[in-house]
Coordinates of C-alpha atoms in Angstrom, one line a residue:
M23 CA 122.4 117.5 109.0
S24 CA 119.6 115.1 108.1
I25 CA 116.2 115.9 106.5
W26 CA 113.7 113.4 105.3
W27 CA 110.1 113.5 104.1
S28 CA 107.6 111.1 102.6
L29 CA 104.5 111.7 100.5
H30 CA 101.6 109.5 99.8
L31 CA 100.3 110.7 96.4
R32 CA 97.4 109.9 94.1
R33 CA 98.3 108.4 90.8
E34 CA 97.4 111.6 88.9
A35 CA 99.6 113.8 86.7
A36 CA 99.0 116.7 89.0
S37 CA 101.0 115.0 91.8
V38 CA 104.2 115.0 89.9
P39 CA 104.9 118.8 90.1
L40 CA 103.9 118.7 93.8
A41 CA 106.6 116.2 94.6
R42 CA 109.1 118.1 92.5
R43 CA 108.4 121.5 94.1
L44 CA 108.6 120.0 97.6
L45 CA 112.0 118.5 96.7
L46 CA 113.3 121.8 95.2
G47 CA 112.1 123.8 98.2
T48 CA 113.7 121.5 100.6
M49 CA 117.0 121.6 98.8
E50 CA 116.9 125.3 98.3
T51 CA 116.2 125.8 102.1
A52 CA 119.1 123.5 103.0
G53 CA 121.5 125.2 100.7
V54 CA 122.1 122.5 98.0
D55 CA 123.7 123.7 94.8
P56 CA 120.9 124.6 92.3
D57 CA 122.4 122.4 89.5
V58 CA 122.3 119.4 91.7
S59 CA 118.8 120.3 92.9
Y60 CA 117.6 120.6 89.3
D61 CA 119.1 117.2 88.3
L62 CA 117.4 115.5 91.2
S63 CA 114.1 117.2 90.5
V64 CA 114.1 116.1 86.9
A65 CA 114.9 112.5 88.0
L66 CA 112.2 112.6 90.6
S67 CA 109.7 113.9 88.0
E68 CA 110.5 111.0 85.7
A69 CA 110.2 108.4 88.5
C70 CA 106.8 109.9 89.6
A71 CA 105.6 110.0 86.0
N72 CA 106.4 106.3 85.7
A73 CA 104.5 105.5 88.9
V74 CA 101.5 107.5 87.7
E75 CA 101.5 105.7 84.3
H76 CA 102.5 102.2 85.2
G77 CA 102.1 101.9 89.0
G78 CA 98.5 100.5 89.4
D79 CA 97.6 97.0 90.3
T80 CA 96.4 96.1 86.8
A81 CA 97.6 92.5 87.2
R82 CA 94.6 91.7 89.4
G83 CA 92.1 93.8 87.5
G84 CA 92.3 96.6 90.1
R85 CA 93.7 100.1 90.0
S86 CA 95.8 101.4 92.9
G87 CA 95.2 105.1 93.3
A88 CA 98.4 106.0 95.1
Y89 CA 102.2 105.9 95.2
R90 CA 104.8 107.0 97.7
V91 CA 107.8 109.3 97.4
T92 CA 110.4 109.5 100.1
A93 CA 113.4 111.8 100.1
Y94 CA 116.4 111.7 102.4
L95 CA 119.0 114.4 102.6
D96 CA 121.6 112.8 104.9
G97 CA 125.1 114.3 105.2
E98 CA 126.5 114.6 101.8
K99 CA 124.0 112.5 99.9
C100 CA 120.4 112.7 98.8
R101 CA 118.4 109.5 98.3
I102 CA 115.0 109.4 96.7
E103 CA 112.6 106.4 96.5
V104 CA 109.4 106.2 94.5
A105 CA 107.3 103.2 95.3
D106 CA 104.1 102.1 93.5
S107 CA 101.6 99.3 93.7
G108 CA 101.9 98.0 90.2
P109 CA 102.6 94.4 89.2
G110 CA 106.3 94.6 89.9
F111 CA 108.8 92.4 88.0
T112 CA 108.9 88.7 87.3
A113 CA 110.9 86.3 85.2
E114 CA 108.3 86.9 82.4
R115 CA 108.3 90.6 83.0
P116 CA 111.8 91.6 84.0
A117 CA 112.9 95.1 85.2
P118 CA 113.5 97.4 82.2
V119 CA 117.0 98.2 81.2
P120 CA 117.4 102.0 80.8
V121 CA 118.3 102.8 77.2
R122 CA 118.8 106.1 75.3
A123 CA 115.6 106.9 73.4
S124 CA 115.5 109.1 70.3
P125 CA 115.0 112.8 71.1
E126 CA 111.6 112.6 69.3
A127 CA 110.3 109.7 71.4
E128 CA 107.5 110.5 73.7
H129 CA 108.0 107.5 75.9
G130 CA 110.9 105.4 77.1
R131 CA 113.3 108.2 78.2
G132 CA 112.5 108.3 81.9
L133 CA 114.7 105.6 83.3
F134 CA 117.6 106.6 81.1
L135 CA 117.4 110.2 82.3
I136 CA 117.3 109.1 85.9
Q137 CA 120.4 107.0 85.4
E138 CA 122.2 109.9 83.7
L139 CA 121.3 112.4 86.4
A140 CA 121.9 110.3 89.5
D141 CA 125.0 108.7 90.9
H142 CA 123.4 105.3 91.7
V143 CA 120.0 103.9 90.5
H144 CA 118.2 100.7 91.7
I145 CA 115.0 99.5 90.1
G146 CA 113.3 96.5 91.7
N147 CA 110.3 95.0 93.4
K148 CA 109.0 96.2 96.8
P149 CA 110.3 93.7 99.4
G150 CA 107.6 91.2 100.2
R151 CA 104.9 93.1 98.4
V152 CA 103.6 93.8 95.0
G153 CA 104.9 96.9 93.4
T154 CA 108.0 98.6 92.1
V155 CA 110.6 100.8 93.8
V156 CA 112.8 103.1 91.9
S157 CA 115.5 104.5 94.1
F158 CA 118.4 106.8 93.2
D159 CA 120.9 108.9 95.0
K160 CA 123.4 111.7 94.3
I161 CA 126.3 113.2 96.2
L162 CA 125.3 116.8 97.2
K163 CA 127.2 120.0 96.5
W164 CA 126.4 123.0 98.6
R165 CA 126.1 126.7 98.1
K166 CA 128.8 128.7 99.9
D167 CA 126.1 130.3 102.1
A168 CA 124.3 127.0 102.8
P169 CA 122.5 127.3 106.2
L170 CA 122.2 123.6 106.8
M171 CA 125.3 122.3 105.1
A172 CA 126.7 119.1 106.5
V173 CA 129.9 119.5 108.4

């Protein structure tokens, strides 16, 4: 079984729950275990929130109004990519290292949460273009009655 979808979303806070609900609906329909679905939906929300907050082309004085979310449920794994049009990373501005933030912190927890909830995380520049891609994957567990379970 293989399912994939891609969304082109405005960099607005309202886009985050839209992406999250689509992912949760897809996984529920496919029969993915609710705990795995929840973990991935939280990770997706954090990646989308980062794209909304940091993903514009501010380096050139512009402001990109969109970002892209792509999800792949393929066999026993789900892979999610969130790509924005921000300045990306350079030697002067390296990719952030996810660190545990204090529970009271209002910023700085997203990448750490993604790393804790997913099996594998990659943060880097879009190949050949300006922008950042946060991708992560997780091995899926299935409900016993899963209609689309991989065999």
